[in-house]
Amino acid sequence: MITNSVLVAAENAIYTKLLAAVAGTVCKSQIYISDEDMIKEPMPYIIVHAESYEEVIGPGIGIFKVPVRLIFRSHVKETSTNQRTDVVNAINNFAYATPAVTLSTVSGFHCHGFEPSTGSMVIDSEHKAYCYEVEFTLHCMPSDG
């Protein structure tokens, strides 16, 4: 198994389930799997980025600890407070409503645990945006079904 596939599998699982979670919001299809510095479509959008991995039981068992960061970026003036609140609530509902079970329903992925760690809203003056950043850790493994 190529361990980089752990990052790809984690990002794809989060993308798939987060897309459903934010479907009724202004971010309905604006979710990107990438590094936050890449060029994006106009705001609002969400970035999913699995930053690294560490095999937690090993060697060779295949269960990994994967820190993940979600960034919701919305333009200060073009996105209303209510629209922003809807997206933040959808992200929080995703993160606190049995996410490990939900993520494990994605084909080729199994999540053993989901640990939310931080979440904060900051103003990004460079992008003229509000940024809601959420970090969490997955304990997961790619699987073949």
PDB file of C-alpha atoms in Angstrom:
ATOM      1  CA  MET A   1       0.000   0.000   0.000  1.00  0.00           C
ATOM      2  CA  ILE A   2       1.254   3.480  -0.796  1.00  0.00           C
ATOM      3  CA  THR A   3       0.849   5.440   2.431  1.00  0.00           C
ATOM      4  CA  ASN A   4       0.159   8.673   0.560  1.00  0.00           C
ATOM      5  CA  SER A   5      -3.125   7.000  -0.383  1.00  0.00           C
ATOM      6  CA  VAL A   6      -4.131   7.452   3.275  1.00  0.00           C
ATOM      7  CA  LEU A   7      -4.163  11.219   2.777  1.00  0.00           C
ATOM      8  CA  VAL A   8      -6.065  10.949  -0.496  1.00  0.00           C
ATOM      9  CA  ALA A   9      -8.608   8.524   1.005  1.00  0.00           C
ATOM     10  CA  ALA A  10      -9.138  10.745   4.072  1.00  0.00           C
ATOM     11  CA  GLU A  11      -9.598  13.894   1.993  1.00  0.00           C
ATOM     12  CA  ASN A  12     -11.978  12.151  -0.423  1.00  0.00           C
ATOM     13  CA  ALA A  13     -14.084  10.715   2.413  1.00  0.00           C
ATOM     14  CA  ILE A  14     -14.377  14.104   4.098  1.00  0.00           C
ATOM     15  CA  TYR A  15     -15.117  15.794   0.773  1.00  0.00           C
ATOM     16  CA  THR A  16     -17.898  13.310  -0.008  1.00  0.00           C
ATOM     17  CA  LYS A  17     -19.652  13.609   3.347  1.00  0.00           C
ATOM     18  CA  LEU A  18     -19.045  17.334   3.844  1.00  0.00           C
ATOM     19  CA  LEU A  19     -20.508  18.012   0.402  1.00  0.00           C
ATOM     20  CA  ALA A  20     -23.763  16.443   1.601  1.00  0.00           C
ATOM     21  CA  ALA A  21     -23.595  18.353   4.913  1.00  0.00           C
ATOM     22  CA  VAL A  22     -23.315  21.791   3.265  1.00  0.00           C
ATOM     23  CA  ALA A  23     -25.698  21.101   0.371  1.00  0.00           C
ATOM     24  CA  GLY A  24     -28.288  23.651   1.516  1.00  0.00           C
ATOM     25  CA  THR A  25     -25.780  26.450   2.085  1.00  0.00           C
ATOM     26  CA  VAL A  26     -23.887  28.965  -0.063  1.00  0.00           C
ATOM     27  CA  CYS A  27     -21.004  26.436  -0.241  1.00  0.00           C
ATOM     28  CA  LYS A  28     -23.202  23.786  -1.858  1.00  0.00           C
ATOM     29  CA  SER A  29     -20.500  22.646  -4.293  1.00  0.00           C
ATOM     30  CA  GLN A  30     -17.543  24.862  -3.465  1.00  0.00           C
ATOM     31  CA  ILE A  31     -15.329  22.381  -1.623  1.00  0.00           C
ATOM     32  CA  TYR A  32     -11.734  21.901  -2.629  1.00  0.00           C
ATOM     33  CA  ILE A  33      -9.234  19.220  -1.734  1.00  0.00           C
ATOM     34  CA  SER A  34      -5.944  21.018  -1.769  1.00  0.00           C
ATOM     35  CA  ASP A  35      -3.426  23.253  -0.194  1.00  0.00           C
ATOM     36  CA  GLU A  36      -5.011  26.534   0.850  1.00  0.00           C
ATOM     37  CA  ASP A  37      -2.633  28.642  -1.252  1.00  0.00           C
ATOM     38  CA  MET A  38      -3.820  27.287  -4.583  1.00  0.00           C
ATOM     39  CA  ILE A  39      -6.010  29.564  -6.712  1.00  0.00           C
ATOM     40  CA  LYS A  40      -9.692  29.141  -5.962  1.00  0.00           C
ATOM     41  CA  GLU A  41     -13.010  30.170  -7.413  1.00  0.00           C
ATOM     42  CA  PRO A  42     -14.642  33.252  -5.901  1.00  0.00           C
ATOM     43  CA  MET A  43     -15.624  32.906  -2.245  1.00  0.00           C
ATOM     44  CA  PRO A  44     -17.317  31.346  -0.390  1.00  0.00           C
ATOM     45  CA  TYR A  45     -15.608  27.962  -0.407  1.00  0.00           C
ATOM     46  CA  ILE A  46     -14.257  25.255   1.880  1.00  0.00           C
ATOM     47  CA  ILE A  47     -10.807  23.708   1.707  1.00  0.00           C
ATOM     48  CA  VAL A  48     -10.126  20.189   3.000  1.00  0.00           C
ATOM     49  CA  HIS A  49      -6.480  19.458   3.638  1.00  0.00           C
ATOM     50  CA  ALA A  50      -5.021  16.319   5.231  1.00  0.00           C
ATOM     51  CA  GLU A  51      -1.628  17.554   6.310  1.00  0.00           C
ATOM     52  CA  SER A  52       0.335  14.445   7.257  1.00  0.00           C
ATOM     53  CA  TYR A  53      -0.003  10.898   8.507  1.00  0.00           C
ATOM     54  CA  GLU A  54       1.556   8.693  11.136  1.00  0.00           C
ATOM     55  CA  GLU A  55       1.042   4.964  11.484  1.00  0.00           C
ATOM     56  CA  VAL A  56      -0.250   4.524  15.034  1.00  0.00           C
ATOM     57  CA  ILE A  57      -0.259   0.768  15.230  1.00  0.00           C
ATOM     58  CA  GLY A  58       2.456  -0.870  13.340  1.00  0.00           C
ATOM     59  CA  PRO A  59       4.431  -1.590  11.527  1.00  0.00           C
ATOM     60  CA  GLY A  60       2.186  -2.684   8.719  1.00  0.00           C
ATOM     61  CA  ILE A  61      -1.201  -2.781  10.473  1.00  0.00           C
ATOM     62  CA  GLY A  62      -2.422   0.169   8.413  1.00  0.00           C
ATOM     63  CA  ILE A  63      -4.177   2.358  10.977  1.00  0.00           C
ATOM     64  CA  PHE A  64      -3.061   5.945  10.647  1.00  0.00           C
ATOM     65  CA  LYS A  65      -3.399   9.171  12.583  1.00  0.00           C
ATOM     66  CA  VAL A  66      -4.222  11.918  10.074  1.00  0.00           C
ATOM     67  CA  PRO A  67      -4.499  15.583  11.127  1.00  0.00           C
ATOM     68  CA  VAL A  68      -6.983  17.407   8.891  1.00  0.00           C
ATOM     69  CA  ARG A  69      -7.803  21.063   8.507  1.00  0.00           C
ATOM     70  CA  LEU A  70     -11.014  22.536   7.112  1.00  0.00           C
ATOM     71  CA  ILE A  71     -11.028  26.186   6.135  1.00  0.00           C
ATOM     72  CA  PHE A  72     -14.259  27.956   5.258  1.00  0.00           C
ATOM     73  CA  ARG A  73     -13.459  31.251   3.584  1.00  0.00           C
ATOM     74  CA  SER A  74     -16.159  33.834   2.822  1.00  0.00           C
ATOM     75  CA  HIS A  75     -15.879  37.391   1.562  1.00  0.00           C
ATOM     76  CA  VAL A  76     -16.504  39.974   4.265  1.00  0.00           C
ATOM     77  CA  LYS A  77     -19.068  41.954   2.252  1.00  0.00           C
ATOM     78  CA  GLU A  78     -20.466  39.469  -0.272  1.00  0.00           C
ATOM     79  CA  THR A  79     -21.513  36.760   2.178  1.00  0.00           C
ATOM     80  CA  SER A  80     -24.135  37.630   4.768  1.00  0.00           C
ATOM     81  CA  THR A  81     -23.841  36.776   8.441  1.00  0.00           C
ATOM     82  CA  ASN A  82     -26.746  34.333   8.106  1.00  0.00           C
ATOM     83  CA  GLN A  83     -25.128  32.579   5.139  1.00  0.00           C
ATOM     84  CA  ARG A  84     -21.841  32.328   7.025  1.00  0.00           C
ATOM     85  CA  THR A  85     -23.610  31.002  10.132  1.00  0.00           C
ATOM     86  CA  ASP A  86     -25.375  28.317   8.070  1.00  0.00           C
ATOM     87  CA  VAL A  87     -22.054  27.009   6.732  1.00  0.00           C
ATOM     88  CA  VAL A  88     -20.349  27.111  10.149  1.00  0.00           C
ATOM     89  CA  ASN A  89     -23.298  25.218  11.659  1.00  0.00           C
ATOM     90  CA  ALA A  90     -23.162  22.623   8.859  1.00  0.00           C
ATOM     91  CA  ILE A  91     -19.427  22.102   9.425  1.00  0.00           C
ATOM     92  CA  ASN A  92     -19.927  21.769  13.190  1.00  0.00           C
ATOM     93  CA  ASN A  93     -22.831  19.355  12.699  1.00  0.00           C
ATOM     94  CA  PHE A  94     -20.593  17.275  10.424  1.00  0.00           C
ATOM     95  CA  ALA A  95     -17.810  17.252  13.024  1.00  0.00           C
ATOM     96  CA  TYR A  96     -19.984  16.372  16.024  1.00  0.00           C
ATOM     97  CA  ALA A  97     -22.672  14.022  14.671  1.00  0.00           C
ATOM     98  CA  THR A  98     -21.019  10.565  14.527  1.00  0.00           C
ATOM     99  CA  PRO A  99     -18.405  11.557  11.923  1.00  0.00           C
ATOM    100  CA  ALA A 100     -16.406   8.316  12.230  1.00  0.00           C
ATOM    101  CA  VAL A 101     -19.466   6.231  11.368  1.00  0.00           C
ATOM    102  CA  THR A 102     -20.448   8.614   8.572  1.00  0.00           C
ATOM    103  CA  LEU A 103     -16.960   8.645   7.042  1.00  0.00           C
ATOM    104  CA  SER A 104     -16.753   4.849   7.215  1.00  0.00           C
ATOM    105  CA  THR A 105     -19.657   4.592   4.780  1.00  0.00           C
ATOM    106  CA  VAL A 106     -17.425   5.936   2.006  1.00  0.00           C
ATOM    107  CA  SER A 107     -16.139   3.150  -0.219  1.00  0.00           C
ATOM    108  CA  GLY A 108     -12.453   2.376   0.279  1.00  0.00           C
ATOM    109  CA  PHE A 109     -12.170   4.087   3.667  1.00  0.00           C
ATOM    110  CA  HIS A 110     -12.686   3.220   7.321  1.00  0.00           C
ATOM    111  CA  CYS A 111     -12.561   5.716  10.181  1.00  0.00           C
ATOM    112  CA  HIS A 112     -11.863   4.252  13.628  1.00  0.00           C
ATOM    113  CA  GLY A 113     -12.003   7.590  15.445  1.00  0.00           C
ATOM    114  CA  PHE A 114     -12.548  11.295  14.953  1.00  0.00           C
ATOM    115  CA  GLU A 115     -11.149  13.851  17.404  1.00  0.00           C
ATOM    116  CA  PRO A 116     -12.126  17.504  16.927  1.00  0.00           C
ATOM    117  CA  SER A 117      -9.448  19.757  18.375  1.00  0.00           C
ATOM    118  CA  THR A 118      -9.864  23.436  17.471  1.00  0.00           C
ATOM    119  CA  GLY A 119     -12.162  25.784  15.665  1.00  0.00           C
ATOM    120  CA  SER A 120     -11.953  29.532  15.319  1.00  0.00           C
ATOM    121  CA  MET A 121     -13.202  32.388  13.173  1.00  0.00           C
ATOM    122  CA  VAL A 122     -10.545  34.876  12.085  1.00  0.00           C
ATOM    123  CA  ILE A 123     -10.418  37.776   9.673  1.00  0.00           C
ATOM    124  CA  ASP A 124      -8.003  37.308   6.792  1.00  0.00           C
ATOM    125  CA  SER A 125      -7.148  40.836   5.639  1.00  0.00           C
ATOM    126  CA  GLU A 126      -5.144  39.563   2.640  1.00  0.00           C
ATOM    127  CA  HIS A 127      -8.225  37.860   1.160  1.00  0.00           C
ATOM    128  CA  LYS A 128     -10.763  40.302   2.697  1.00  0.00           C
ATOM    129  CA  ALA A 129     -12.475  37.281   4.184  1.00  0.00           C
ATOM    130  CA  TYR A 130     -13.761  35.630   7.285  1.00  0.00           C
ATOM    131  CA  CYS A 131     -12.038  32.292   7.756  1.00  0.00           C
ATOM    132  CA  TYR A 132     -13.495  29.586   9.941  1.00  0.00           C
ATOM    133  CA  GLU A 133     -10.735  27.067  10.574  1.00  0.00           C
ATOM    134  CA  VAL A 134     -11.427  23.683  12.115  1.00  0.00           C
ATOM    135  CA  GLU A 135      -8.813  21.086  12.931  1.00  0.00           C
ATOM    136  CA  PHE A 136      -9.389  17.473  13.825  1.00  0.00           C
ATOM    137  CA  THR A 137      -7.602  14.158  13.810  1.00  0.00           C
ATOM    138  CA  LEU A 138      -8.793  11.003  12.092  1.00  0.00           C
ATOM    139  CA  HIS A 139      -7.725   7.520  13.102  1.00  0.00           C
ATOM    140  CA  CYS A 140      -8.352   5.716   9.872  1.00  0.00           C
ATOM    141  CA  MET A 141      -7.267   3.355   7.158  1.00  0.00           C
ATOM    142  CA  PRO A 142      -7.867   2.961   3.478  1.00  0.00           C
ATOM    143  CA  SER A 143      -9.742  -0.264   2.864  1.00  0.00           C
ATOM    144  CA  ASP A 144     -10.823  -2.331  -0.074  1.00  0.00           C
ATOM    145  CA  GLY A 145     -14.381  -2.789   1.099  1.00  0.00           C
TER     146      GLY A 145
END
